[in-house]
Amino acid sequence: MVCALAAAVCFGTATVWQAVATRAAATGEGGDAALLLRAVRQWRYLAGLGLDGLGFVFQVLALRSVPIYAVGAALAASLAVTAVVAARMLKVRLSRTEWGAVAVVCAGLAMLGLASGEEGTRHGSGVLKWAVLGAAVCVLLLGTVGGRLPERGRALTLGLGAGFGFGAVEVGVRLIDSLDPLSLLGNPASYALLVGGGAAFLLLTSAIQRGSVTAATAGMVIGETVGPAAVGVIWLGDRTRGGLEWLAVLGFGVAVAGALALARFGEAPEEVPDTSLSQASQ
């Protein structure tokens, strides 16, 4: 669980650092390529990429030791990290409701930490591995269809598809039995991990650029938590500590609900201008 929380901290902090670097780079002229080139020259953007990589390592370690439902809820909690870091770095004012949502996420994760047992001992059948690969491919198709929807439903659909893609990554990690190169090449879960992760990144980027960040992030949180959690419990044998099933369900629901309340932080918000000086001069 410590690794899952460390991954959430890395992902949440990386979002804010990359946002700060991208906005600083946006002051110059040029298209998207020029913007990216300016961004990668800034230490915050590079640090954000490094944190993303470190977060992925922590995510893999967590998925190899604790149930998927606990890891998924912890990763959704990265929104709470983004909110807190944005409040300090970008001077974003959080409402009382949003501070309450941060507390709710923490409470839900505490419940999960108390109730979570060891990960399931089942490795998953060949049918499940192919099914996860099929689901990852369907995420790409969903992106094609979702991009043609009206603006209101587009962001939610693309965000949900991105969540399914990230969910395929979570399940795919658990379905990889061996790191032997030949075994990896012959395991459909390896390709599910690559296709799902790539498709999720593309869909989430498109959703944020072409629609509501809040709707896209809400869809992503639902997609990357509920489905993988069900797969872990039903097919991979994930369980809770004896008699604490109710606490795990409650903690999972509370953590996800708190993350949904913070969905606007799926992309770090714009810096709130300080109007105190302008008001004083009037």
CSV table of C-alpha atoms in Angstrom, one decimal:
chain,number,residue,atom,x,y,z
A,1,MET,CA,0.0,0.0,0.0
A,2,VAL,CA,2.9,2.3,0.6
A,3,CYS,CA,4.1,1.9,-3.0
A,4,ALA,CA,0.5,2.7,-4.2
A,5,LEU,CA,0.5,5.9,-2.2
A,6,ALA,CA,4.0,6.8,-3.4
A,7,ALA,CA,2.8,6.3,-7.0
A,8,ALA,CA,-0.2,8.7,-6.3
A,9,VAL,CA,2.2,11.3,-4.8
A,10,CYS,CA,4.4,11.1,-7.9
A,11,PHE,CA,1.6,11.3,-10.4
A,12,GLY,CA,-0.2,14.1,-8.6
A,13,THR,CA,3.0,16.2,-8.2
A,14,ALA,CA,4.1,15.6,-11.8
A,15,THR,CA,0.8,17.0,-13.1
A,16,VAL,CA,1.4,20.3,-11.4
A,17,TRP,CA,5.0,20.6,-12.3
A,18,GLN,CA,4.3,19.8,-16.0
A,19,ALA,CA,1.5,22.3,-16.0
A,20,VAL,CA,3.7,25.1,-14.6
A,21,ALA,CA,6.4,24.3,-17.2
A,22,THR,CA,4.0,24.1,-20.1
A,23,ARG,CA,2.4,27.5,-19.2
A,24,ALA,CA,5.8,29.1,-19.0
A,25,ALA,CA,6.7,27.7,-22.4
A,26,ALA,CA,3.4,28.9,-23.9
A,27,THR,CA,4.6,32.5,-23.8
A,28,GLY,CA,6.6,32.1,-27.0
A,29,GLU,CA,5.5,31.7,-30.6
A,30,GLY,CA,5.1,28.5,-32.6
A,31,GLY,CA,2.9,25.5,-32.8
A,32,ASP,CA,2.5,22.4,-30.6
A,33,ALA,CA,5.9,21.1,-31.5
A,34,ALA,CA,7.6,24.4,-30.6
A,35,LEU,CA,5.7,24.4,-27.3
A,36,LEU,CA,6.9,20.9,-26.5
A,37,LEU,CA,10.5,21.7,-27.3
A,38,ARG,CA,10.4,24.8,-25.1
A,39,ALA,CA,8.8,22.8,-22.3
A,40,VAL,CA,11.3,19.9,-22.3
A,41,ARG,CA,14.1,22.5,-21.7
A,42,GLN,CA,12.6,23.4,-18.3
A,43,TRP,CA,13.6,21.4,-15.3
A,44,ARG,CA,10.1,21.2,-13.9
A,45,TYR,CA,8.8,19.5,-17.0
A,46,LEU,CA,11.7,17.0,-17.0
A,47,ALA,CA,11.2,16.5,-13.3
A,48,GLY,CA,7.6,15.8,-13.9
A,49,LEU,CA,8.4,13.2,-16.5
A,50,GLY,CA,10.9,11.6,-14.1
A,51,LEU,CA,8.2,11.5,-11.4
A,52,ASP,CA,5.8,9.9,-13.9
A,53,GLY,CA,8.4,7.2,-14.5
A,54,LEU,CA,9.0,6.7,-10.8
A,55,GLY,CA,5.3,6.6,-10.2
A,56,PHE,CA,4.9,3.8,-12.8
A,57,VAL,CA,7.6,1.8,-11.0
A,58,PHE,CA,5.8,2.2,-7.7
A,59,GLN,CA,2.6,1.3,-9.4
A,60,VAL,CA,4.0,-2.0,-10.7
A,61,LEU,CA,5.5,-2.8,-7.3
A,62,ALA,CA,2.2,-2.2,-5.7
A,63,LEU,CA,0.2,-4.3,-8.2
A,64,ARG,CA,2.6,-7.2,-7.5
A,65,SER,CA,1.9,-7.1,-3.7
A,66,VAL,CA,-1.6,-5.7,-2.9
A,67,PRO,CA,-5.0,-6.2,-4.5
A,68,ILE,CA,-5.9,-4.2,-7.6
A,69,TYR,CA,-8.9,-2.5,-5.9
A,70,ALA,CA,-6.5,-0.9,-3.4
A,71,VAL,CA,-4.0,0.2,-6.0
A,72,GLY,CA,-6.8,1.7,-8.2
A,73,ALA,CA,-8.3,3.7,-5.4
A,74,ALA,CA,-4.8,5.0,-4.4
A,75,LEU,CA,-4.0,6.1,-7.9
A,76,ALA,CA,-7.3,8.0,-8.1
A,77,ALA,CA,-6.2,9.7,-5.0
A,78,SER,CA,-3.5,11.4,-7.1
A,79,LEU,CA,-6.2,14.1,-7.7
A,80,ALA,CA,-6.0,15.0,-4.1
A,81,VAL,CA,-2.3,15.3,-4.3
A,82,THR,CA,-2.6,17.5,-7.4
A,83,ALA,CA,-5.2,19.7,-5.5
A,84,VAL,CA,-2.9,20.2,-2.5
A,85,VAL,CA,0.2,20.9,-4.6
A,86,ALA,CA,-1.7,23.2,-6.9
A,87,ALA,CA,-2.9,25.1,-3.8
A,88,ARG,CA,0.7,25.8,-2.8
A,89,MET,CA,2.5,26.1,-6.2
A,90,LEU,CA,-0.2,27.8,-8.3
A,91,LYS,CA,-1.9,29.6,-5.4
A,92,VAL,CA,-5.2,27.9,-6.3
A,93,ARG,CA,-7.8,28.5,-3.7
A,94,LEU,CA,-9.6,25.3,-2.7
A,95,SER,CA,-13.1,25.6,-1.4
A,96,ARG,CA,-14.1,24.1,1.9
A,97,THR,CA,-15.9,21.4,-0.1
A,98,GLU,CA,-12.7,20.5,-1.9
A,99,TRP,CA,-10.6,20.4,1.3
A,100,GLY,CA,-13.3,18.2,2.6
A,101,ALA,CA,-13.0,16.0,-0.4
A,102,VAL,CA,-9.2,15.7,0.2
A,103,ALA,CA,-10.0,14.6,3.7
A,104,VAL,CA,-12.6,12.1,2.4
A,105,VAL,CA,-10.0,10.6,0.0
A,106,CYS,CA,-7.5,10.2,2.9
A,107,ALA,CA,-10.2,8.5,5.1
A,108,GLY,CA,-11.1,6.1,2.3
A,109,LEU,CA,-7.5,5.1,1.7
A,110,ALA,CA,-7.0,4.6,5.5
A,111,MET,CA,-10.0,2.2,5.5
A,112,LEU,CA,-8.6,0.4,2.5
A,113,GLY,CA,-5.2,0.1,4.2
A,114,LEU,CA,-6.8,-1.5,7.2
A,115,ALA,CA,-9.0,-3.9,5.3
A,116,SER,CA,-6.8,-4.9,2.4
A,117,GLY,CA,-5.4,-8.4,2.4
A,118,GLU,CA,-2.7,-9.9,0.2
A,119,GLU,CA,-3.1,-10.0,-3.5
A,120,GLY,CA,-4.8,-13.0,-5.0
A,121,THR,CA,-2.7,-16.1,-5.8
A,122,ARG,CA,-4.4,-16.8,-9.1
A,123,HIS,CA,-2.3,-15.9,-12.2
A,124,GLY,CA,-5.2,-15.7,-14.6
A,125,SER,CA,-6.2,-18.0,-17.4
A,126,GLY,CA,-5.1,-17.7,-21.0
A,127,VAL,CA,-8.7,-16.6,-21.9
A,128,LEU,CA,-8.5,-13.7,-19.4
A,129,LYS,CA,-5.2,-12.6,-20.9
A,130,TRP,CA,-6.6,-12.5,-24.4
A,131,ALA,CA,-9.8,-10.8,-23.1
A,132,VAL,CA,-7.7,-8.0,-21.5
A,133,LEU,CA,-5.8,-7.5,-24.8
A,134,GLY,CA,-9.2,-7.4,-26.6
A,135,ALA,CA,-10.4,-4.8,-24.2
A,136,ALA,CA,-7.3,-2.7,-24.8
A,137,VAL,CA,-7.9,-2.8,-28.6
A,138,CYS,CA,-11.5,-1.8,-28.0
A,139,VAL,CA,-10.3,1.3,-26.2
A,140,LEU,CA,-8.7,2.4,-29.4
A,141,LEU,CA,-12.0,1.8,-31.2
A,142,LEU,CA,-13.9,3.7,-28.5
A,143,GLY,CA,-11.6,6.7,-29.1
A,144,THR,CA,-12.6,6.7,-32.7
A,145,VAL,CA,-16.3,6.7,-31.9
A,146,GLY,CA,-16.1,9.0,-28.9
A,147,GLY,CA,-14.2,11.7,-30.9
A,148,ARG,CA,-17.3,12.1,-33.2
A,149,LEU,CA,-19.8,12.6,-30.4
A,150,PRO,CA,-21.3,16.0,-29.5
A,151,GLU,CA,-19.2,18.1,-27.1
A,152,ARG,CA,-21.3,17.3,-24.0
A,153,GLY,CA,-20.7,13.5,-24.2
A,154,ARG,CA,-17.3,13.5,-25.9
A,155,ALA,CA,-15.1,14.3,-22.9
A,156,LEU,CA,-16.9,11.8,-20.6
A,157,THR,CA,-16.7,9.0,-23.2
A,158,LEU,CA,-13.1,9.6,-24.0
A,159,GLY,CA,-12.2,9.9,-20.3
A,160,LEU,CA,-14.0,6.7,-19.6
A,161,GLY,CA,-12.1,5.0,-22.4
A,162,ALA,CA,-8.9,6.3,-21.0
A,163,GLY,CA,-9.8,4.8,-17.7
A,164,PHE,CA,-10.5,1.5,-19.3
A,165,GLY,CA,-7.0,1.7,-20.9
A,166,PHE,CA,-5.3,2.4,-17.6
A,167,GLY,CA,-7.3,-0.4,-16.1
A,168,ALA,CA,-6.0,-2.8,-18.8
A,169,VAL,CA,-2.5,-1.7,-17.7
A,170,GLU,CA,-3.3,-2.5,-14.0
A,171,VAL,CA,-4.7,-5.9,-14.9
A,172,GLY,CA,-2.0,-6.6,-17.4
A,173,VAL,CA,0.8,-6.2,-14.8
A,174,ARG,CA,-0.9,-8.8,-12.7
A,175,LEU,CA,-1.2,-11.2,-15.6
A,176,ILE,CA,2.5,-11.2,-16.4
A,177,ASP,CA,3.9,-14.3,-14.8
A,178,SER,CA,7.5,-14.0,-15.8
A,179,LEU,CA,10.0,-11.3,-17.0
A,180,ASP,CA,11.8,-13.7,-19.3
A,181,PRO,CA,11.9,-12.1,-22.7
A,182,LEU,CA,10.5,-15.1,-24.5
A,183,SER,CA,7.7,-15.4,-22.0
A,184,LEU,CA,6.9,-11.7,-22.3
A,185,LEU,CA,6.7,-11.9,-26.1
A,186,GLY,CA,4.3,-14.9,-25.9
A,187,ASN,CA,2.0,-13.3,-23.2
A,188,PRO,CA,-1.0,-11.4,-24.6
A,189,ALA,CA,-1.0,-9.4,-21.3
A,190,SER,CA,2.3,-7.7,-22.4
A,191,TYR,CA,0.7,-6.3,-25.5
A,192,ALA,CA,-2.4,-5.4,-23.5
A,193,LEU,CA,-0.2,-3.3,-21.2
A,194,LEU,CA,1.4,-1.5,-24.1
A,195,VAL,CA,-1.8,-1.0,-26.2
A,196,GLY,CA,-3.9,0.0,-23.2
A,197,GLY,CA,-1.4,2.5,-21.8
A,198,GLY,CA,-0.8,4.1,-25.2
A,199,ALA,CA,-4.5,4.3,-26.0
A,200,ALA,CA,-5.3,5.7,-22.6
A,201,PHE,CA,-2.8,8.5,-23.0
A,202,LEU,CA,-4.1,9.5,-26.4
A,203,LEU,CA,-7.8,9.4,-25.3
A,204,LEU,CA,-7.2,11.4,-22.2
A,205,THR,CA,-5.1,14.0,-24.0
A,206,SER,CA,-7.9,14.3,-26.6
A,207,ALA,CA,-10.6,14.5,-24.0
A,208,ILE,CA,-8.9,17.3,-22.1
A,209,GLN,CA,-8.1,19.3,-25.2
A,210,ARG,CA,-11.6,19.0,-26.7
A,211,GLY,CA,-13.9,19.0,-23.8
A,212,SER,CA,-14.5,19.4,-20.0
A,213,VAL,CA,-11.5,18.4,-17.9
A,214,THR,CA,-13.9,17.6,-15.0
A,215,ALA,CA,-16.0,15.3,-17.1
A,216,ALA,CA,-13.0,13.6,-18.7
A,217,THR,CA,-11.3,13.0,-15.3
A,218,ALA,CA,-14.5,11.7,-13.7
A,219,GLY,CA,-14.9,9.2,-16.5
A,220,MET,CA,-11.2,8.2,-16.2
A,221,VAL,CA,-11.5,7.6,-12.4
A,222,ILE,CA,-14.6,5.4,-12.8
A,223,GLY,CA,-13.0,3.4,-15.7
A,224,GLU,CA,-9.7,2.8,-14.0
A,225,THR,CA,-11.1,1.7,-10.6
A,226,VAL,CA,-14.3,-0.2,-10.9
A,227,GLY,CA,-13.6,-2.6,-13.7
A,228,PRO,CA,-10.0,-3.7,-12.6
A,229,ALA,CA,-11.2,-4.1,-9.0
A,230,ALA,CA,-13.9,-6.5,-10.2
A,231,VAL,CA,-11.4,-8.5,-12.3
A,232,GLY,CA,-9.1,-8.7,-9.3
A,233,VAL,CA,-11.8,-10.0,-6.9
A,234,ILE,CA,-13.6,-12.3,-9.3
A,235,TRP,CA,-10.8,-13.8,-11.5
A,236,LEU,CA,-7.5,-13.2,-9.6
A,237,GLY,CA,-8.6,-14.0,-6.1
A,238,ASP,CA,-8.0,-10.6,-4.4
A,239,ARG,CA,-9.4,-10.7,-0.9
A,240,THR,CA,-9.6,-8.6,2.3
A,241,ARG,CA,-8.6,-9.4,5.8
A,242,GLY,CA,-11.0,-11.7,7.5
A,243,GLY,CA,-14.3,-10.1,8.3
A,244,LEU,CA,-13.4,-6.7,6.9
A,245,GLU,CA,-15.0,-7.0,3.5
A,246,TRP,CA,-17.5,-4.3,4.4
A,247,LEU,CA,-14.7,-1.9,5.4
A,248,ALA,CA,-12.9,-2.5,2.1
A,249,VAL,CA,-16.1,-1.8,0.1
A,250,LEU,CA,-16.8,1.3,2.1
A,251,GLY,CA,-13.2,2.6,1.9
A,252,PHE,CA,-13.1,2.0,-1.9
A,253,GLY,CA,-16.4,3.8,-2.4
A,254,VAL,CA,-15.4,6.7,-0.2
A,255,ALA,CA,-12.0,7.2,-1.8
A,256,VAL,CA,-13.4,7.1,-5.4
A,257,ALA,CA,-16.2,9.5,-4.4
A,258,GLY,CA,-13.7,11.9,-3.0
A,259,ALA,CA,-11.6,11.7,-6.1
A,260,LEU,CA,-14.6,12.4,-8.3
A,261,ALA,CA,-15.3,15.5,-6.2
A,262,LEU,CA,-11.8,16.7,-7.2
A,263,ALA,CA,-12.1,15.8,-10.9
A,264,ARG,CA,-11.4,19.4,-12.0
A,265,PHE,CA,-7.8,18.8,-11.0
A,266,GLY,CA,-7.4,16.2,-13.7
A,267,GLU,CA,-5.5,19.0,-15.4
A,268,ALA,CA,-3.8,21.4,-13.0
A,269,PRO,CA,-6.1,24.5,-12.9
A,270,GLU,CA,-5.1,27.9,-14.1
A,271,GLU,CA,-3.3,30.1,-11.5
A,272,VAL,CA,-5.7,32.4,-9.7
A,273,PRO,CA,-4.6,36.0,-10.1
A,274,ASP,CA,-3.8,38.0,-7.0
A,275,THR,CA,-6.2,40.9,-7.1
A,276,SER,CA,-5.2,42.4,-3.7
A,277,LEU,CA,-2.7,44.8,-5.2
A,278,SER,CA,-5.0,46.0,-7.9
A,279,GLN,CA,-7.8,46.6,-5.4
A,280,ALA,CA,-5.4,48.5,-3.1
A,281,SER,CA,-4.3,50.8,-5.9
A,282,GLN,CA,-7.9,51.8,-6.7
